[in-house]
Coordinates of C-alpha atoms and ligand atoms in Angstrom, one line a residue:
M1 CA 0.0 0.0 0.0
K2 CA 2.8 2.3 0.9
S3 CA 4.6 2.0 -2.4
R4 CA 1.4 2.7 -4.2
A5 CA 1.0 5.9 -2.2
R6 CA 4.6 7.0 -3.1
R7 CA 3.9 6.4 -6.8
L8 CA 0.8 8.5 -6.7
A9 CA 2.7 11.4 -5.2
R10 CA 5.6 11.2 -7.6
H11 CA 3.2 11.1 -10.6
S12 CA 1.6 14.3 -9.5
I13 CA 4.9 16.2 -9.0
D14 CA 6.3 15.1 -12.4
T15 CA 3.2 15.8 -14.5
T16 CA 2.0 19.1 -13.0
G17 CA 5.5 20.7 -13.1
H18 CA 4.6 22.5 -9.9
F19 CA 7.1 20.9 -7.6
Q20 CA 7.6 24.1 -5.6
L21 CA 3.9 24.8 -5.4
M22 CA 2.5 21.5 -4.5
N23 CA 5.1 19.2 -3.1
I24 CA 3.9 16.1 -1.5
L25 CA 6.4 14.3 0.7
V26 CA 5.6 10.7 1.5
P27 CA 7.5 9.2 4.4
N28 CA 10.7 7.5 3.3
N29 CA 12.4 6.8 6.6
V30 CA 9.6 4.8 8.0
H31 CA 10.2 4.0 11.7
R32 CA 10.7 0.4 12.5
D33 CA 7.4 0.2 14.4
Q34 CA 5.5 2.6 12.2
P35 CA 2.4 1.1 10.8
Q36 CA 1.8 1.0 7.0
L37 CA -0.3 3.6 5.4
S38 CA -4.0 2.5 5.6
N39 CA -6.5 2.4 2.8
V40 CA -8.0 5.6 4.1
D41 CA -4.5 7.3 4.0
V42 CA -4.1 6.3 0.4
Q43 CA -7.5 7.5 -0.6
L44 CA -6.7 10.8 1.2
L45 CA -3.5 11.1 -0.7
E46 CA -5.3 10.5 -4.0
R47 CA -7.8 13.2 -3.2
L48 CA -5.2 15.7 -2.1
N49 CA -3.4 14.9 -5.3
Q50 CA -6.3 15.4 -7.6
R51 CA -5.4 17.6 -10.6
D52 CA -8.4 19.8 -10.4
A53 CA -9.1 23.1 -12.2
D54 CA -6.5 24.9 -10.1
P55 CA -3.2 23.0 -9.9
D56 CA -1.7 25.9 -7.8
F57 CA -4.6 25.6 -5.3
W58 CA -2.5 25.1 -2.2
S59 CA -0.4 28.3 -2.9
S60 CA -3.1 30.3 -4.6
R61 CA -3.1 34.1 -4.3
Q62 CA -6.9 34.2 -4.5
R63 CA -8.0 35.1 -1.0
D64 CA -11.2 36.6 0.0
R65 CA -10.3 39.0 2.9
S66 CA -13.8 38.9 4.3
D67 CA -14.1 35.1 4.1
S68 CA -15.9 33.8 7.3
G69 CA -15.1 36.9 9.2
H70 CA -11.4 36.6 8.6
R71 CA -10.5 40.2 9.0
F72 CA -12.3 41.1 12.2
F73 CA -9.0 41.7 13.8
Q74 CA -5.5 41.6 12.3
Y75 CA -4.4 38.5 14.2
P76 CA -0.9 37.3 13.5
A77 CA -0.2 34.3 11.3
M78 CA -3.7 33.5 10.4
M79 CA -4.3 30.4 8.3
V80 CA -6.2 30.7 5.0
P81 CA -9.9 29.6 5.3
V82 CA -10.2 28.2 1.7
V83 CA -7.1 26.0 2.2
Q84 CA -8.4 24.7 5.6
R85 CA -11.8 24.0 4.1
R86 CA -10.3 22.0 1.3
L87 CA -8.3 19.9 3.7
I88 CA -11.4 19.2 5.8
K89 CA -13.5 18.4 2.7
E90 CA -10.9 15.8 1.5
L91 CA -10.6 14.3 4.9
I92 CA -14.3 13.8 5.6
G93 CA -14.6 12.5 2.0
V94 CA -12.5 9.5 2.9
Q95 CA -13.1 8.9 6.6
S96 CA -16.5 8.2 8.1
G97 CA -17.8 9.4 11.4
V98 CA -15.9 12.7 11.5
A99 CA -18.3 14.9 13.6
S100 CA -16.0 17.1 15.6
I101 CA -12.8 19.1 15.0
Y102 CA -10.5 20.6 17.6
D103 CA -7.9 23.4 17.3
P104 CA -5.7 23.6 20.4
F105 CA -3.9 26.7 19.2
M106 CA -6.9 28.3 17.5
G107 CA -5.8 32.0 17.3
S108 CA -8.5 33.9 15.5
G109 CA -10.5 30.7 14.8
T110 CA -9.8 29.9 11.2
T111 CA -10.0 26.1 11.7
L112 CA -13.3 26.4 13.6
V113 CA -15.1 28.6 11.0
S114 CA -13.8 26.2 8.3
G115 CA -15.3 23.3 10.2
M116 CA -18.6 25.1 10.4
H117 CA -19.0 24.9 6.7
F118 CA -19.3 21.1 7.1
G119 CA -21.5 21.1 10.1
L120 CA -18.8 19.7 12.5
S121 CA -18.9 20.4 16.2
V122 CA -16.1 22.9 16.6
Y123 CA -13.8 23.2 19.7
G124 CA -10.9 25.5 20.2
T125 CA -8.5 26.7 22.8
D126 CA -5.9 29.5 23.1
I127 CA -3.9 31.1 25.9
N128 CA -4.5 34.6 24.6
P129 CA -7.8 36.2 25.8
L130 CA -8.1 38.2 22.6
A131 CA -7.9 35.1 20.4
V132 CA -10.7 33.5 22.5
L133 CA -12.9 36.6 22.1
I134 CA -12.5 36.8 18.3
S135 CA -13.1 33.1 18.0
Q136 CA -16.2 33.2 20.2
V137 CA -17.7 35.9 18.1
R138 CA -17.0 34.1 14.8
T139 CA -18.3 30.7 16.0
A140 CA -21.4 31.7 17.8
K141 CA -24.2 29.2 17.5
V142 CA -26.7 32.0 17.1
I143 CA -25.8 35.5 16.0
D144 CA -27.9 38.5 17.0
G145 CA -29.9 39.7 14.0
D146 CA -30.3 43.0 15.7
V147 CA -26.6 43.8 15.9
G148 CA -26.8 46.5 13.2
R149 CA -29.4 48.5 15.2
K150 CA -27.3 47.9 18.4
L151 CA -24.2 49.3 16.6
E152 CA -26.1 52.5 15.7
K153 CA -27.1 52.7 19.4
V154 CA -23.5 52.3 20.6
V155 CA -22.2 54.9 18.1
K156 CA -25.0 57.3 19.1
R157 CA -24.5 56.9 22.8
A158 CA -20.7 57.3 22.5
S159 CA -21.1 60.4 20.3
A160 CA -23.5 62.0 22.8
D161 CA -21.2 61.2 25.8
G162 CA -19.6 64.4 27.1
S163 CA -17.5 62.7 29.8
F164 CA -13.7 63.0 29.8
V165 CA -13.2 60.1 32.2
I166 CA -10.6 57.7 30.9
E167 CA -11.8 54.0 31.1
T168 CA -8.5 52.2 31.2
D169 CA -5.6 52.2 33.7
I170 CA -2.9 51.2 31.2
P171 CA 0.5 52.6 32.3
N172 CA 2.0 55.3 30.0
I173 CA -1.4 56.0 28.4
D174 CA -0.1 59.2 26.8
K175 CA 2.6 57.3 25.0
W176 CA 0.1 54.9 23.4
F177 CA -2.9 57.2 22.8
K178 CA -3.4 60.8 22.0
P179 CA -5.6 62.4 24.6
E180 CA -8.6 62.9 22.3
V181 CA -8.3 59.3 21.1
A182 CA -8.3 58.0 24.6
V183 CA -11.4 60.1 25.4
E184 CA -13.3 58.6 22.4
L185 CA -12.2 55.1 23.2
S186 CA -13.5 55.6 26.7
R187 CA -16.8 56.8 25.4
L188 CA -17.1 53.7 23.2
R189 CA -16.2 51.5 26.1
R190 CA -19.0 53.0 28.3
A191 CA -21.4 52.7 25.4
I192 CA -20.6 49.0 24.8
R193 CA -21.0 48.2 28.5
S194 CA -24.6 49.6 28.2
I195 CA -25.6 46.7 25.8
D196 CA -27.4 43.9 27.6
A197 CA -27.0 41.1 25.1
S198 CA -23.7 39.3 25.7
W199 CA -22.8 38.1 22.2
A200 CA -23.5 41.6 20.8
R201 CA -21.2 43.1 23.5
K202 CA -18.4 40.6 22.5
F203 CA -19.0 41.6 18.8
F204 CA -18.4 45.2 19.7
W205 CA -15.4 44.4 21.8
V206 CA -13.8 42.8 18.7
A207 CA -14.6 45.9 16.6
L208 CA -13.1 48.0 19.4
A209 CA -10.0 45.9 19.5
E210 CA -9.4 46.6 15.8
T211 CA -10.2 50.3 16.4
V212 CA -7.6 50.4 19.2
R213 CA -5.0 48.7 16.9
L214 CA -5.5 51.3 14.2
A215 CA -6.2 54.4 16.3
G216 CA -3.4 54.1 18.8
N217 CA 0.2 55.3 18.5
D218 CA 1.6 51.8 18.1
R219 CA 3.0 51.1 14.7
T220 CA 1.0 48.6 12.7
S221 CA 4.0 47.3 10.7
T222 CA 5.3 45.1 13.5
Y223 CA 3.7 42.9 16.2
K224 CA 6.0 44.2 18.9
L225 CA 4.9 47.4 20.6
H226 CA 6.8 50.3 18.9
V227 CA 5.6 53.8 19.2
R228 CA 5.3 55.9 16.0
P229 CA 7.6 58.9 15.5
A230 CA 6.3 62.0 17.3
D231 CA 5.8 64.0 14.1
E232 CA 3.7 61.2 12.6
I233 CA 1.6 61.0 15.7
A234 CA 1.1 64.8 15.6
R235 CA -0.1 64.6 12.0
R236 CA -2.6 61.9 12.6
D237 CA -6.2 63.0 12.9
I238 CA -8.4 60.1 13.9
S239 CA -11.8 59.7 15.4
P240 CA -12.1 56.3 17.0
I241 CA -15.9 56.6 17.0
V242 CA -16.0 57.0 13.2
M243 CA -13.5 54.3 12.8
F244 CA -15.4 51.9 15.1
Q245 CA -18.6 52.5 13.2
S246 CA -17.0 51.6 9.9
I247 CA -15.2 48.5 11.3
G248 CA -18.5 47.4 12.9
E249 CA -20.4 47.8 9.6
G250 CA -17.7 45.9 7.7
N251 CA -17.8 43.1 10.3
I252 CA -21.5 42.8 10.2
A253 CA -21.4 42.5 6.4
S254 CA -18.7 39.9 6.6
L255 CA -20.5 37.9 9.3
T256 CA -23.8 38.0 7.4
A257 CA -22.1 36.7 4.3
F258 CA -20.5 33.9 6.4
R259 CA -23.8 32.9 7.9
E260 CA -25.4 32.9 4.5
A261 CA -22.7 30.6 3.3
L262 CA -23.5 28.3 6.2
R263 CA -27.2 28.5 5.3
D264 CA -26.4 27.4 1.8
A265 CA -24.4 24.6 3.2
N266 CA -27.3 23.6 5.4
T267 CA -25.3 24.0 8.5
V268 CA -27.6 26.6 10.1
T269 CA -31.3 26.0 10.6
G270 CA -34.1 28.2 9.3
Q271 CA -34.0 30.0 12.7
G272 CA -30.3 30.7 12.1
S273 CA -28.9 28.4 14.7
Y274 CA -25.7 26.4 13.9
V275 CA -26.6 22.7 13.7
A276 CA -23.7 21.4 15.8
D277 CA -21.9 22.3 19.0
S278 CA -19.3 25.1 19.2
R279 CA -17.1 25.9 22.2
V280 CA -14.1 28.0 22.6
R281 CA -12.1 28.4 25.8
L282 CA -9.1 30.1 27.4
L283 CA -6.8 27.3 28.1
D284 CA -3.2 26.4 28.3
V285 CA -2.7 23.3 26.1
R286 CA 0.1 22.0 28.4
G287 CA -2.6 21.3 31.0
D288 CA -4.8 18.2 31.4
L289 CA -7.0 18.5 28.2
K290 CA -8.9 15.3 28.9
E291 CA -10.2 16.7 32.2
R292 CA -10.9 20.1 30.8
W293 CA -12.8 18.8 27.8
M294 CA -14.7 16.2 29.8
G295 CA -17.8 15.0 27.9
K296 CA -16.6 16.3 24.6
T297 CA -13.7 14.0 23.8
P298 CA -12.4 12.1 22.0
F299 CA -12.3 14.6 19.1
D300 CA -12.5 13.1 15.6
L301 CA -10.0 15.5 13.9
V302 CA -7.3 17.9 15.1
M303 CA -6.4 20.8 12.8
T304 CA -4.0 23.5 13.9
S305 CA -1.1 25.8 13.3
P306 CA 1.0 26.1 16.5
P307 CA 3.5 28.8 17.3
Y308 CA 6.8 28.2 15.6
G309 CA 9.0 29.1 18.6
D310 CA 8.6 31.1 21.8
N311 CA 6.6 34.2 21.3
H312 CA 9.4 36.6 22.5
T313 CA 11.6 35.7 19.6
T314 CA 9.1 34.8 16.9
V315 CA 5.6 36.3 16.8
T316 CA 4.6 38.4 19.9
Y317 CA 0.9 37.5 19.9
G318 CA 0.7 38.9 23.4
Q319 CA 2.3 42.2 22.8
H320 CA 0.1 42.6 19.7
S321 CA -3.0 42.0 21.9
Y322 CA -1.9 44.1 24.9
L323 CA -3.3 47.5 23.9
P324 CA -6.6 46.2 22.6
L325 CA -7.1 44.0 25.6
A326 CA -6.6 47.0 27.9
W327 CA -9.9 48.4 26.7
I328 CA -12.0 45.2 26.9
D329 CA -13.9 43.9 29.9
F330 CA -12.3 40.5 30.7
E331 CA -15.5 39.1 32.4
D332 CA -17.1 39.3 29.0
I333 CA -14.4 36.9 27.6
D334 CA -14.0 33.9 29.8
R335 CA -14.4 33.0 33.4
E336 CA -10.7 32.1 33.4
A337 CA -9.5 35.4 32.0
D338 CA -7.4 37.3 34.6
Q339 CA -6.2 40.8 34.5
G340 CA -2.8 39.5 35.5
A341 CA -2.4 38.7 31.7
L342 CA -1.8 42.5 31.3
S343 CA 0.5 42.9 34.3
T344 CA 3.3 43.7 31.7
T345 CA 3.3 44.1 28.0
H346 CA 5.0 40.7 27.6
E347 CA 3.1 38.6 30.2
I348 CA 0.9 36.8 27.7
D349 CA 4.0 35.9 25.7
S350 CA 5.7 34.6 28.8
R351 CA 2.7 32.4 29.6
S352 CA 2.8 31.0 26.0
L353 CA 4.8 27.9 24.9
G354 CA 8.5 28.3 25.7
G355 CA 7.8 31.7 27.4
R356 CA 9.5 30.9 30.8
G357 CA 11.0 28.1 32.9
T358 CA 14.3 26.2 33.0
L359 CA 15.0 22.7 32.0
S360 CA 17.1 20.0 33.7
Q361 CA 19.6 17.9 31.8
Q362 CA 17.2 15.0 32.1
D363 CA 14.5 17.1 30.3
T364 CA 16.9 17.9 27.5
D365 CA 18.0 14.3 27.1
R366 CA 14.4 13.2 26.9
L367 CA 13.8 15.8 24.2
F368 CA 16.7 14.6 22.2
D369 CA 15.4 11.0 22.5
T370 CA 12.0 12.1 21.2
S371 CA 13.5 14.1 18.3
P372 CA 16.8 13.2 16.8
S373 CA 16.4 16.0 14.3
L374 CA 16.3 18.5 17.2
K375 CA 19.5 17.0 18.6
V376 CA 21.3 17.2 15.3
F377 CA 20.2 20.8 14.9
V378 CA 21.2 22.0 18.4
E379 CA 24.5 20.3 18.1
S380 CA 25.2 22.1 14.8
L381 CA 24.7 25.4 16.6
S382 CA 28.3 25.7 17.7
T383 CA 28.3 29.5 17.8
A384 CA 24.8 29.9 19.1
S385 CA 24.4 31.7 22.3
T386 CA 23.4 29.7 25.4
K387 CA 20.4 31.9 25.5
A388 CA 19.1 31.0 22.1
R389 CA 19.8 27.3 22.8
N390 CA 17.9 27.4 26.1
R391 CA 15.0 29.2 24.4
L392 CA 14.8 26.5 21.8
F393 CA 14.8 23.7 24.5
R394 CA 12.2 25.5 26.5
F395 CA 9.9 25.9 23.5
Y396 CA 10.3 22.3 22.4
H397 CA 9.8 20.9 25.9
D398 CA 6.5 22.8 26.2
F399 CA 5.6 21.8 22.6
S400 CA 6.2 18.2 23.3
Q401 CA 4.1 18.3 26.4
S402 CA 1.3 19.9 24.4
I403 CA 1.5 17.3 21.7
S404 CA 1.0 14.4 24.1
Q405 CA -2.0 16.2 25.6
I406 CA -3.5 16.8 22.2
A407 CA -2.9 13.2 21.1
G408 CA -4.7 12.2 24.2
V409 CA -8.0 13.8 23.2
L410 CA -8.0 12.5 19.6
R411 CA -9.9 9.4 18.8
R412 CA -8.0 6.3 17.6
D413 CA -7.5 6.5 13.8
G414 CA -8.3 10.2 13.9
Y415 CA -6.2 12.5 11.8
M416 CA -4.2 15.6 12.8
I417 CA -3.4 18.3 10.3
W418 CA -0.6 20.7 11.4
T419 CA 0.5 23.8 9.5
V420 CA 4.0 24.9 10.3
G421 CA 6.8 27.1 9.0
N422 CA 10.5 26.6 9.3
R423 CA 12.0 29.5 11.2
N424 CA 15.6 30.6 11.6
V425 CA 17.8 30.6 14.7
T426 CA 21.1 32.4 14.5
G427 CA 20.9 32.2 10.7
R428 CA 20.1 28.5 10.4
Q429 CA 16.7 27.0 9.6
V430 CA 15.1 25.0 12.3
P431 CA 13.7 21.8 10.8
T432 CA 10.3 22.5 12.5
D433 CA 8.4 20.0 10.3
E434 CA 10.8 17.1 11.0
I435 CA 10.9 17.8 14.7
L436 CA 7.1 17.9 14.8
K437 CA 6.9 14.7 12.8
E438 CA 9.2 12.9 15.2
M439 CA 7.3 14.2 18.2
L440 CA 4.0 13.1 16.7
E441 CA 5.4 9.6 16.0
G442 CA 6.4 9.5 19.6
V443 CA 2.7 9.8 20.6
R444 CA 1.7 6.9 18.3
C445 CA 0.8 8.9 15.2
A446 CA 1.8 7.6 11.8
H447 CA 3.0 10.2 9.3
V448 CA 0.8 10.1 6.2
V449 CA 2.0 13.1 4.1
T450 CA 3.6 16.5 4.1
L451 CA 2.3 19.1 1.7
S452 CA 4.3 22.2 1.1
R453 CA 2.8 25.6 0.1
Q454 CA 4.1 29.0 -0.7
I455 CA 3.0 31.9 1.5
H456 CA 1.9 35.0 -0.1
H457 CA -0.2 36.8 2.5
K458 CA 0.6 35.5 5.9
R459 CA 1.6 38.4 8.1
M460 CA 4.9 37.5 9.9
P461 CA 7.4 39.8 11.5
T462 CA 9.7 41.4 9.0
R463 CA 12.4 42.8 11.3
N464 CA 13.3 40.0 13.7
A465 CA 16.8 38.7 14.0
T466 CA 15.8 35.2 14.9
S467 CA 12.9 34.6 12.7
A468 CA 13.1 35.4 9.0
T469 CA 9.9 36.0 7.1
M470 CA 8.6 32.6 6.1
R471 CA 8.0 31.9 2.4
E472 CA 7.0 28.3 2.6
E473 CA 5.0 26.4 5.0
K474 CA 4.4 22.7 5.5
I475 CA 1.2 20.9 6.2
L476 CA 1.8 17.7 8.0
I477 CA -0.9 15.0 8.1
V478 CA -0.7 12.2 10.6
R479 CA -3.1 9.6 11.8
K480 CA -3.3 8.3 15.4
S481 CA -2.6 4.6 15.0
R482 CA -3.0 3.5 18.6
D483 CA -4.4 4.7 21.9
Ligands
SAM501 C1 0.0 30.3 14.8 S1 -1.1 31.0 16.0 C2 -2.6 30.4 15.5 C3 -3.3 31.2 14.4 C4 -4.5 30.5 13.9 N1 -4.3 29.3 13.2 C5 -5.3 31.5 13.0 O1 -5.6 31.2 11.8 O2 -5.6 32.6 13.4 C6 -0.7 30.1 17.4 C7 -1.5 30.4 18.7 O3 -1.0 29.6 19.7 C8 -1.4 30.2 21.0 N2 -0.6 29.6 22.1 C9 0.7 29.8 22.4 N3 0.9 29.1 23.5 C10 -0.2 28.4 23.9 C11 -0.6 27.5 25.0 N4 0.3 27.2 25.9 N5 -1.8 27.1 25.0 C12 -2.8 27.5 24.1 N6 -2.5 28.3 23.1 C13 -1.2 28.8 23.0 C14 -1.0 31.7 20.6 O4 -1.7 32.6 21.5 C15 -1.5 31.8 19.2 O5 -2.8 32.4 19.1

């Protein structure tokens, strides 16, 4: 069976001539105890390999920016909805009984909204409260049909508000917001609080988050907090209330289109309710996932894109979310959301994978046993600073812990689909996909295939010494072979 799968893959690469664009890697170095590819794996490979109307599909530039509420907030490193949908479609086309999907590192919820097009029960977790809020809004079982009128009400109320009381206690507020901007943001915050319906309030918090991102003095060209030059700040003339209204209207239009698409796919009822379950929570994936997802597991499919390294040196999801979160009521996000997350601008990043902690020699040895590729890579870093090395260990230690938790909540024979990029450390590329593959094999998952796609749109840091902009990403597909 395995050799047949290899032949299929080679055939596709040779005849399409798009080796760089759709490169399918079938396992060559099969572990001694790794099971053969199953019938379902081979069927999946065939479907992924289909030469359809668009041979460049996986790397296509055609992206709808409003697809499934994709641009509610400029969250870093978002996956592409159309690509995730295609993967789900092919997968459920070959494997029966797939009713649920879980994204442990859901970010802004791309996996979940993609799963909703197929009527799957969708579950997601993230350690960043802002990611949780955005995903909650996008994956609501029922959306408020009256949200347009409520938006008018919020804007009217904020515009009529004559108060100059500032509604955030963020340190150095004058650095991050012009006084008149802080006053209008405060008026918006008070107006949003006056809305009774909780989903509508969440919807407005998301629009406010994007307003804060665009109206504040932080540069939008990087994810790290960097204040704009003083002359540029002085020239800017922005009304957050006007901006909020326009963002809110755009989000309503995008959400309406998404729900219409779900209606066309028969995954929302006549009354507008999503046909399956949807649940998003603030959770650290290193914790006990079985306990936290009691009654919902095992999940049938895992689809995710994890961080590629510790946030401090790769993508600072937390810093990027810091200013917006400072204007949002945490009790509207999740019971577990705590203000301590904003104790410093880098607290969320420190709480994320690889963000803090020290490893013993035993931990490092165990990591090297799990991933020979990691060992080879670290040993090749002769000139690397101890700091960079320790960061790498810390990240992969946490990553490995998460992987065993995630494998523990997946059903036997269930698939996992991981999208990863290969980042650089001290000028050398970390073989992220190989390390991930070995770690997954260590939790009884058989590698089925690795797709490779070019990135055109993914927003990654452009000025970061340890993480070059990624031009290619890999999609690893594995199947859990045993419990
Ligand atoms: C690559 S992003 C996901 C982006 C997402 N695929 C999308 O389309 O928006 C990785 C996510 O992992 C989250 N994360 C990092 N450490 C985590 C942890 N320990 N537990 C849960 N989530 C974590 C980050 O907050 C970030 O949102």
